[in-house]
XYZ file of C-alpha atoms in Angstrom:
614
model
C 18.272 4.234 -23.609
C 14.933 2.502 -23.086
C 14.452 -0.142 -20.387
C 11.192 -2.016 -19.832
C 10.518 -4.063 -16.713
C 7.567 -6.230 -15.725
C 6.623 -8.301 -12.716
C 6.046 -11.257 -12.541
C 7.859 -13.241 -15.234
C 5.523 -14.504 -18.015
C 5.068 -18.285 -18.278
C 6.763 -18.863 -14.918
C 4.631 -21.447 -13.109
C 3.892 -19.714 -9.818
C 0.989 -17.663 -8.461
C 2.042 -14.101 -7.712
C 0.394 -10.829 -6.747
C 1.047 -7.108 -7.183
C 1.653 -7.224 -10.935
C 3.251 -4.066 -12.318
C 5.214 -2.616 -15.230
C 7.799 0.158 -15.488
C 9.600 1.894 -18.342
C 12.695 4.067 -18.315
C 13.172 6.239 -21.402
C 16.267 8.416 -21.374
C 15.648 9.505 -17.789
C 11.847 9.734 -18.051
C 9.808 7.252 -16.041
C 6.545 5.392 -16.178
C 5.440 2.884 -13.544
C 2.009 1.511 -12.698
C 0.241 -1.402 -11.063
C -1.877 -3.879 -13.005
C -4.469 -4.049 -10.201
C -5.418 -0.449 -10.940
C -6.049 -1.213 -14.611
C -8.246 -4.250 -13.882
C -10.074 -2.911 -10.780
C -9.382 -6.250 -9.032
C -7.254 -6.231 -5.893
C -4.414 -8.782 -5.836
C -5.293 -9.738 -9.396
C -3.139 -12.586 -10.705
C -4.938 -14.166 -13.642
C -3.089 -12.363 -16.423
C -0.135 -13.854 -18.252
C 1.768 -10.653 -17.577
C 1.122 -7.032 -16.578
C 0.089 -6.093 -20.104
C -2.316 -3.175 -19.595
C 0.105 -1.294 -17.354
C 2.940 -1.971 -19.819
C 0.893 -0.732 -22.786
C -0.244 2.291 -20.769
C 3.454 3.047 -20.331
C 4.326 2.784 -24.006
C 1.464 5.183 -24.791
C 2.424 7.635 -22.041
C 6.087 7.832 -23.056
C 5.445 7.674 -26.796
C 7.396 4.533 -27.539
C 6.824 0.828 -28.220
C 8.204 -2.610 -27.444
C 10.359 -2.570 -30.589
C 12.372 0.354 -29.232
C 13.291 -1.304 -25.941
C 17.039 -1.794 -25.469
C 16.884 -3.931 -22.310
C 14.079 -6.044 -20.852
C 14.110 -6.769 -17.124
C 12.256 -9.776 -15.723
C 12.261 -11.262 -12.217
C 14.452 -14.306 -11.779
C 12.126 -17.274 -12.442
C 11.739 -20.595 -10.641
C 14.168 -23.453 -11.292
C 11.722 -25.328 -13.547
C 11.285 -22.352 -15.865
C 12.445 -22.815 -19.464
C 13.595 -19.557 -21.086
C 12.521 -20.764 -24.533
C 8.881 -20.409 -23.465
C 9.381 -16.634 -23.720
C 9.642 -16.937 -27.501
C 5.871 -16.553 -27.923
C 5.821 -13.661 -25.487
C 8.447 -11.579 -27.278
C 7.575 -12.610 -30.850
C 3.783 -12.969 -30.980
C 2.614 -10.729 -28.120
C 5.134 -7.903 -27.904
C 6.345 -8.340 -31.487
C 9.852 -7.166 -30.677
C 11.625 -10.344 -31.814
C 11.290 -11.161 -35.499
C 13.930 -13.849 -35.873
C 13.769 -17.629 -36.043
C 12.813 -19.643 -32.989
C 16.153 -21.481 -33.210
C 18.015 -18.177 -32.685
C 15.777 -16.857 -29.897
C 17.983 -17.832 -26.943
C 20.875 -15.798 -28.359
C 18.628 -12.745 -28.597
C 17.264 -13.412 -25.109
C 20.745 -13.544 -23.617
C 21.579 -10.214 -25.218
C 18.347 -8.330 -24.505
C 16.890 -9.767 -21.290
C 18.269 -9.492 -17.759
C 16.786 -11.456 -14.853
C 16.798 -9.652 -11.491
C 16.231 -11.351 -8.133
C 13.176 -10.402 -6.067
C 15.006 -8.750 -3.175
C 17.567 -7.106 -5.436
C 14.611 -5.275 -6.981
C 13.327 -4.285 -3.532
C 16.775 -2.950 -2.661
C 17.121 -1.224 -6.040
C 13.811 0.562 -5.469
C 14.922 1.823 -2.065
C 18.454 2.910 -2.976
C 17.694 4.436 -6.392
C 14.794 6.518 -5.076
C 16.537 7.662 -1.867
C 19.301 9.785 -3.360
C 21.772 8.406 -0.798
C 25.303 7.908 -2.095
C 25.943 5.297 0.554
C 23.587 3.563 2.946
C 22.625 0.445 4.782
C 19.693 -1.373 3.218
C 17.131 -3.709 4.771
C 14.518 -5.664 2.816
C 11.928 -7.750 4.665
C 8.954 -9.620 3.233
C 7.120 -12.939 3.509
C 9.595 -14.961 1.476
C 10.212 -13.480 -1.970
C 9.168 -15.874 -4.740
C 10.306 -19.166 -6.271
C 13.173 -17.435 -8.065
C 14.453 -15.786 -4.875
C 13.207 -17.378 -1.677
C 14.926 -14.955 0.677
C 12.767 -13.190 3.256
C 15.405 -10.919 4.723
C 18.345 -9.185 3.075
C 20.510 -6.496 4.626
C 23.822 -4.953 3.684
C 25.692 -1.872 2.508
C 25.555 0.154 -0.687
C 28.310 2.517 -1.807
C 29.846 3.586 -5.103
C 27.516 1.427 -7.255
C 28.333 -1.693 -5.247
C 26.167 -3.823 -2.970
C 27.722 -5.737 -0.084
C 25.540 -8.282 1.704
C 25.854 -8.480 5.488
C 23.253 -11.182 5.994
C 20.212 -12.923 4.526
C 17.577 -15.515 5.433
C 15.372 -17.797 3.338
C 11.987 -19.436 3.754
C 8.547 -18.765 5.201
C 9.546 -18.774 8.858
C 9.971 -15.037 9.225
C 8.620 -11.980 11.022
C 6.339 -11.055 8.101
C 4.688 -14.472 8.278
C 4.113 -13.834 11.979
C 2.249 -10.633 11.208
C 0.330 -12.356 8.393
C -0.871 -15.061 10.820
C -1.948 -12.386 13.307
C -3.955 -10.831 10.461
C -5.369 -14.264 9.665
C -6.369 -14.871 13.288
C -8.265 -11.574 13.382
C -10.036 -12.536 10.107
C -8.742 -9.487 8.239
C -7.895 -11.319 5.016
C -4.617 -9.987 3.602
C -5.070 -6.506 5.039
C -2.269 -6.271 7.597
C -3.032 -2.580 8.043
C -6.232 -3.445 9.895
C -4.169 -4.995 12.686
C -2.544 -1.637 13.279
C -5.876 0.190 13.107
C -7.481 -2.077 15.699
C -4.423 -2.053 17.969
C -5.118 1.540 19.006
C -8.078 0.267 21.055
C -6.180 -2.469 22.879
C -3.557 -2.940 25.555
C -0.439 -5.082 25.701
C -0.989 -8.421 27.435
C 2.365 -9.279 29.005
C 1.809 -13.039 29.031
C 0.870 -13.003 25.333
C 3.935 -10.886 24.574
C 6.052 -13.490 26.359
C 4.500 -16.289 24.271
C 5.403 -14.413 21.100
C 8.980 -13.998 22.301
C 9.270 -17.777 22.745
C 8.586 -18.489 19.056
C 10.472 -15.575 17.464
C 14.233 -15.129 17.726
C 16.768 -12.782 16.178
C 19.784 -14.456 14.613
C 22.792 -13.109 12.726
C 20.996 -13.316 9.363
C 17.490 -12.200 10.212
C 14.472 -12.931 12.382
C 13.266 -16.510 12.763
C 9.609 -17.302 13.465
C 8.747 -20.872 14.419
C 5.752 -20.950 12.090
C 3.360 -23.889 12.338
C 0.205 -24.628 10.359
C -1.692 -27.695 11.545
C -4.403 -27.833 8.915
C -5.062 -26.272 5.510
C -8.075 -23.975 5.312
C -11.084 -24.790 3.107
C -12.604 -22.907 0.202
C -15.127 -20.321 1.351
C -17.756 -19.662 -1.324
C -19.738 -17.451 1.048
C -17.137 -14.784 0.273
C -17.426 -15.137 -3.496
C -18.595 -12.001 -5.300
C -19.196 -11.538 -9.031
C -18.802 -7.788 -8.719
C -15.808 -7.533 -6.369
C -14.008 -10.827 -6.822
C -10.982 -11.241 -4.587
C -9.436 -14.694 -4.775
C -7.907 -14.763 -1.295
C -11.353 -14.364 0.283
C -12.518 -17.553 -1.421
C -9.457 -19.766 -0.992
C -8.969 -18.940 2.698
C -11.304 -19.631 5.580
C -10.076 -17.598 8.528
C -8.908 -18.026 11.193
C -6.603 -20.847 10.151
C -5.413 -23.520 12.555
C -1.882 -22.248 13.257
C 0.285 -21.896 16.320
C -0.633 -18.199 16.377
C -4.325 -19.123 16.535
C -3.679 -21.537 19.386
C -1.612 -18.956 21.277
C -4.029 -16.062 20.769
C -7.423 -17.719 21.300
C -8.945 -16.514 24.543
C -7.710 -12.917 24.230
C -9.683 -9.896 23.052
C -9.055 -9.000 19.427
C -7.795 -5.488 20.094
C -5.367 -6.769 22.756
C -3.982 -9.343 20.335
C -3.490 -6.597 17.758
C -1.843 -4.235 20.260
C 0.475 -6.878 21.698
C 1.479 -8.084 18.234
C 2.178 -4.567 16.966
C 4.291 -3.640 19.988
C 6.155 -6.935 19.811
C 6.788 -6.415 16.090
C 8.176 -2.923 16.664
C 10.397 -4.039 19.538
C 11.741 -6.958 17.505
C 12.538 -4.809 14.462
C 14.284 -2.186 16.617
C 16.380 -4.883 18.306
C 17.258 -6.293 14.891
C 18.267 -2.842 13.648
C 20.541 -2.482 16.664
C 22.248 -5.737 15.643
C 22.633 -4.516 12.055
C 24.055 -1.225 13.290
C 26.854 -3.100 15.068
C 27.999 -4.513 11.711
C 28.354 -1.220 9.854
C 29.560 2.331 10.292
C 27.077 3.715 7.750
C 24.771 6.416 9.117
C 21.950 6.266 6.530
C 19.495 3.415 6.029
C 16.809 2.564 3.473
C 13.918 0.141 3.900
C 11.949 -1.980 1.472
C 9.796 -5.094 1.340
C 6.130 -5.460 2.230
C 6.686 -5.207 5.995
C 7.393 -1.501 5.605
C 3.841 -0.767 4.536
C 3.291 -0.729 8.307
C 3.156 3.028 8.863
C 3.142 2.763 12.659
C 6.294 0.628 12.544
C 7.916 3.163 10.223
C 6.988 6.001 12.564
C 8.421 4.082 15.514
C 11.708 3.584 13.644
C 11.896 7.330 13.050
C 11.189 8.032 16.726
C 14.022 5.748 17.869
C 16.439 7.755 15.711
C 18.975 4.945 15.416
C 20.473 6.333 12.217
C 21.181 9.792 10.820
C 18.717 9.415 7.947
C 15.925 6.896 7.347
C 14.223 6.462 3.982
C 10.952 4.647 3.241
C 10.202 4.507 -0.467
C 6.813 5.031 -2.115
C 6.336 1.392 -3.230
C 8.033 -0.945 -0.717
C 5.854 -4.003 -1.450
C 5.918 -6.224 -4.521
C 4.170 -3.591 -6.649
C 7.501 -1.739 -6.573
C 9.502 -4.614 -8.047
C 9.259 -3.638 -11.715
C 10.596 -0.122 -11.130
C 12.955 -1.449 -8.476
C 14.522 -3.786 -11.037
C 15.231 -0.769 -13.244
C 16.804 1.031 -10.285
C 18.986 -1.957 -9.507
C 20.047 -2.346 -13.149
C 20.974 1.344 -13.441
C 22.986 1.227 -10.224
C 24.837 -1.940 -11.152
C 25.691 -0.564 -14.587
C 26.501 2.969 -13.417
C 23.843 4.489 -15.653
C 21.943 7.748 -15.255
C 19.570 7.302 -12.294
C 16.038 8.478 -11.593
C 15.421 12.199 -11.347
C 14.657 12.853 -7.665
C 13.320 15.648 -5.503
C 14.245 16.293 -1.876
C 11.789 13.603 -0.673
C 12.799 10.959 -3.188
C 11.038 9.889 -6.356
C 8.159 11.827 -7.890
C 5.133 9.525 -7.407
C 3.172 10.918 -10.375
C 4.610 8.586 -13.005
C 1.479 6.670 -14.016
C -0.858 7.228 -16.988
C -2.548 10.494 -17.953
C -5.366 11.426 -20.324
C -5.883 14.310 -22.731
C -8.759 16.739 -22.309
C -10.310 15.403 -25.495
C -10.228 11.864 -24.095
C -11.907 13.082 -20.909
C -14.566 15.047 -22.825
C -15.319 12.004 -24.995
C -16.127 9.987 -21.859
C -18.303 12.739 -20.363
C -20.194 13.144 -23.638
C -20.799 9.408 -23.976
C -22.580 9.510 -20.613
C -24.510 12.599 -21.775
C -23.411 14.479 -18.666
C -23.470 18.227 -18.169
C -20.135 19.634 -17.134
C -18.395 22.964 -16.751
C -14.863 24.315 -16.429
C -14.693 26.528 -13.305
C -12.449 29.562 -13.680
C -10.942 29.000 -10.234
C -10.817 25.213 -10.290
C -8.998 24.612 -7.007
C -11.086 27.155 -5.072
C -14.288 25.554 -6.347
C -13.081 22.180 -5.074
C -12.144 23.605 -1.673
C -15.461 25.448 -1.344
C -17.487 22.282 -1.941
C -15.343 20.277 0.482
C -16.020 22.950 3.126
C -19.762 22.433 2.512
C -19.418 18.773 3.457
C -19.369 17.412 -0.077
C -17.502 14.207 -0.938
C -15.331 15.210 -3.882
C -13.538 13.024 -6.416
C -10.365 14.477 -7.957
C -8.863 12.989 -11.120
C -5.994 15.158 -12.399
C -2.777 14.745 -14.380
C -0.641 11.633 -14.180
C -1.641 8.887 -11.753
C 0.309 8.011 -8.621
C 2.538 4.951 -8.451
C 2.482 3.151 -5.135
C -0.067 2.223 -2.482
C -1.169 5.756 -1.640
C -3.300 8.263 -3.531
C -1.520 11.583 -3.151
C -3.877 14.104 -4.735
C -4.183 13.088 -8.389
C -6.517 10.087 -7.957
C -8.085 11.027 -4.631
C -11.376 11.341 -2.808
C -11.351 14.463 -0.638
C -13.568 15.413 2.311
C -13.852 17.830 5.221
C -11.856 16.635 8.280
C -13.727 18.916 10.703
C -16.742 16.657 11.131
C -17.074 13.002 12.061
C -19.884 12.852 9.502
C -17.245 12.986 6.763
C -15.786 9.695 7.956
C -19.258 8.169 8.208
C -20.246 9.347 4.723
C -17.015 8.050 3.199
C -17.632 4.666 4.781
C -21.284 4.485 3.757
C -20.978 5.771 0.217
C -17.548 4.600 -0.793
C -15.176 2.616 1.381
C -17.306 0.422 3.652
C -14.136 -0.120 5.647
C -14.053 -1.279 9.245
C -15.218 1.339 11.740
C -11.843 1.320 13.530
C -9.802 2.232 10.442
C -8.786 5.911 10.318
C -8.730 8.186 7.276
C -5.613 10.159 6.438
C -5.106 13.930 6.460
C -3.192 15.865 3.814
C -1.598 19.089 5.071
C 0.214 21.882 3.245
C 3.915 22.301 3.880
C 3.865 25.709 5.610
C 1.514 24.467 8.364
C 2.939 21.006 9.041
C 5.135 21.970 12.005
C 2.293 23.898 13.659
C 0.103 20.804 13.751
C 2.748 18.051 13.930
C 5.790 19.528 15.732
C 8.959 17.457 16.012
C 7.515 14.995 13.489
C 9.002 13.731 10.254
C 7.673 15.097 6.981
C 6.518 12.278 4.730
C 5.521 12.940 1.166
C 4.250 9.391 0.526
C 1.950 8.769 3.544
C 4.304 6.011 4.729
C 4.719 7.150 8.356
C 2.368 7.951 11.243
C 2.637 11.322 12.964
C 1.479 12.559 16.360
C -0.726 15.650 16.367
C 0.405 18.499 18.635
C -2.400 18.383 21.195
C -6.016 17.451 21.885
C -7.305 20.911 21.025
C -6.028 20.564 17.443
C -7.247 16.969 17.276
C -10.770 18.144 18.137
C -10.694 20.431 15.092
C -10.175 17.501 12.691
C -11.906 14.487 14.343
C -12.210 12.572 11.058
C -8.450 12.709 10.476
C -7.038 11.672 13.854
C -7.091 8.130 15.221
C -8.175 7.280 18.750
C -4.515 7.144 19.879
C -3.736 10.612 18.521
C -1.889 9.369 15.441
C -2.387 10.280 11.782
C -0.956 8.837 8.578
C -0.244 12.338 7.387
C 0.607 13.431 3.844
C 2.976 16.379 3.583
C 1.991 18.404 0.491
C 4.819 20.449 -0.979
C 3.815 23.455 -3.086
C 6.695 22.859 -5.474
C 5.807 19.248 -6.179
C 2.011 19.166 -6.455
C 0.828 22.740 -6.915
C -2.736 21.795 -7.857
C -3.328 19.762 -4.684
C -1.517 22.371 -2.570
C -3.849 25.071 -3.894
C -6.926 22.989 -3.028
C -5.811 22.666 0.589
C -4.622 26.266 0.818
C -8.003 27.490 -0.467
C -9.717 25.224 2.050
C -7.601 26.922 4.732
C -8.694 30.372 3.510
C -12.330 29.297 3.835
C -12.134 27.320 7.102
C -8.781 28.274 8.730
C -7.894 24.551 8.649
C -4.888 23.672 6.395
C -5.937 20.027 6.098
C -8.305 17.896 4.024
C -9.158 14.210 4.283
C -7.513 12.283 1.462
C -8.352 8.696 0.549
C -7.803 6.669 -2.605
C -10.271 7.029 -5.480
C -12.034 3.674 -5.303
C -15.149 2.201 -3.829
C -15.100 -0.852 -1.584
C -13.677 -4.019 -3.109
C -11.797 -2.566 -6.085
C -8.383 -1.033 -6.637
C -7.707 2.662 -7.137
C -9.257 3.702 -10.450
C -7.094 4.256 -13.501
C -9.274 5.885 -16.191
C -11.914 8.620 -16.653
C -14.761 6.185 -17.282
C -14.265 4.625 -13.841
C -14.309 8.089 -12.263
C -17.652 8.880 -13.920
C -19.079 5.507 -12.887
C -18.246 6.283 -9.245
C -20.188 9.521 -9.556
C -23.187 7.845 -11.173
C -23.186 5.082 -8.552
C -23.515 7.694 -5.813
C -20.075 7.136 -4.304
C -19.334 10.869 -4.363
C -21.140 14.197 -4.704
C -19.016 15.981 -7.283
C -16.327 14.885 -9.733
C -13.496 17.196 -10.747
C -11.656 15.698 -13.674
C -8.758 17.444 -15.422
C -10.302 20.914 -15.232
C -13.951 19.875 -15.593
C -16.609 19.816 -12.882
C -19.371 17.204 -13.060
C -22.307 16.946 -10.655
C -25.026 14.336 -10.559
C -28.118 13.998 -8.363
C -28.473 10.559 -6.816
C -30.978 9.441 -4.188
C -28.312 7.238 -2.618
C -26.698 10.359 -1.211
C -29.811 11.065 0.888
C -29.576 7.802 2.833
C -26.945 9.096 5.219
C -29.386 9.073 8.153
C -29.227 5.286 8.229
C -25.709 5.179 9.656
C -25.040 3.431 12.967
C -24.965 5.736 15.976
C -23.211 3.173 18.169
C -20.204 4.419 20.105
C -16.775 3.037 19.263
C -16.817 1.379 22.690
C -19.994 -0.482 21.738
C -18.664 -1.346 18.284
C -15.509 -2.782 19.839
C -17.586 -5.092 22.017
C -19.631 -6.183 18.988
C -16.405 -6.902 17.076
C -15.295 -9.363 19.749
C -18.703 -10.991 20.180
C -19.023 -11.465 16.428
C -15.627 -13.188 16.246
C -16.550 -15.527 19.104
C -19.907 -16.378 17.550
C -18.282 -17.331 14.239
C -15.446 -19.346 15.794
C -17.019 -20.833 18.913
C -16.670 -24.407 17.633
C -12.908 -23.940 17.244
C -12.406 -22.954 20.875
C -12.033 -25.097 23.977
C -14.087 -24.318 27.129
C -11.043 -22.776 28.824
C -10.549 -20.443 25.830
C -14.150 -19.273 26.027
C -13.815 -18.754 29.765
C -10.640 -16.702 29.326
C -12.241 -14.639 26.579
C -15.304 -13.933 28.748
C -13.111 -12.813 31.641
C -11.290 -10.309 29.429
C -14.612 -9.172 27.973
C -16.211 -8.646 31.376
C -13.146 -6.861 32.722
C -13.173 -4.387 29.846
C -16.856 -3.844 29.142
C -18.553 -4.318 32.518
C -16.539 -1.751 34.450
């Protein structure tokens, strides 16, 4: 049986994000995000996720004509199914009948799946649980399914809803407006990164509690926007175009802005994160009262928050907790397949002990890779001990790009499309930021550790194969050994690398341990600032030629290239994090001074003086 699923629905008149495609072929899987094929983050100008879909047909050796069932997200109410005639006949060429008979074929071959049903399907089908509670939380689904919260029970191929909420007034919108206030665009993860430098302000926490309430069906946020933001062409870039940066001028005039103005940025972030965690835990306690089930799965964009996920683990409210590898909307295409298989009692995904194998994206043959290298007229070699050669160069402080096998599905790069560096020196973090990421100074990089050493470095912590949970390192002495991989609060978004599941990556880290006695490397996604994780060999080579890395290892080949850009490392800022934190606040005030009342400025200055003039 062959099932193909795409998100969003073609010709449905709504602006979406996180396009993706997934294919199920007699138990084999392909799933990939369209952003990675286009290089544009949050790309939404395609009619449908066509490159990822065609990648999938090529990878699994099939075509649109062989598909037995097509899965599409439930469209908006104004959608007319007949508009899909062009899509299936002229584009995919899998319907050859008359237009007058198309709706009969559509009814037989196409199944529409609701947004949150796909989220739930992704979580349940990739967990391996036979029965479990499920919770899906996001900013409000889409026009075909405007729920923001869905929770219930799954058992014996049946889903039983225990509660659901609709609309934009939800806990995810609260966190989005906090992100907006801090001028972090759509990157909610930055709130968590900055929060490590702040402290909880009790009066601000109280103000949050006055506008957010738990009810029997979810979490209600009294969301208010007083004025629409303007277009911001100062953020327009031909090279790294990201629509949200242009159509939003932050901070917006919302009730969150009016509540938070006057506080230091890091204190806002810390208070919001703690309040979010407390609220979710209290909500989980309410859900627990309604069910006797001991396992729970989570999905929806909120559960990209790795600190929240770690906090849920620490509270230990349930016997087992499962966070899937693609909880946000990029997981909806594969999630729809999971939901369909469960509902129809079909053969499910093949799982390992951690869940779903993440390496289900596209791959390339050695001849395809060599063709690209030859077109660039590059010299390359094939080291006899490939993984040792990688580890040796990482130990020398080199920034190494690794492009091997099938690509990862999901938000995290887990060793097949990764940039690797030495965690023992802070210079690694600085070099990654200067040459590649250009991310905010307060954002940490993640460590990848081999299985046999995890408990020595992160005792009493939960193993997480997908980098979806923060862990606490054992002590300060170990933290000092890997300063580039541990955040200021002692946390790490750690990847647990199992020898049986990714032998190549495991060998790299194990060889690094033999050389340095450290069983950890820095692992970040293979992409420079402003673009999505790369998807093809040409992009990998371009990163090397642009000076974003020192050495490229690509499916058995080693490619080096001398670039003067790599010698500019001395130009990095030597400011302390304490100084950078002060600059962060002063910069925000300078940009938004006109939006603040005198009392807000006075309050802000008092907090600033209290913290930085001690």
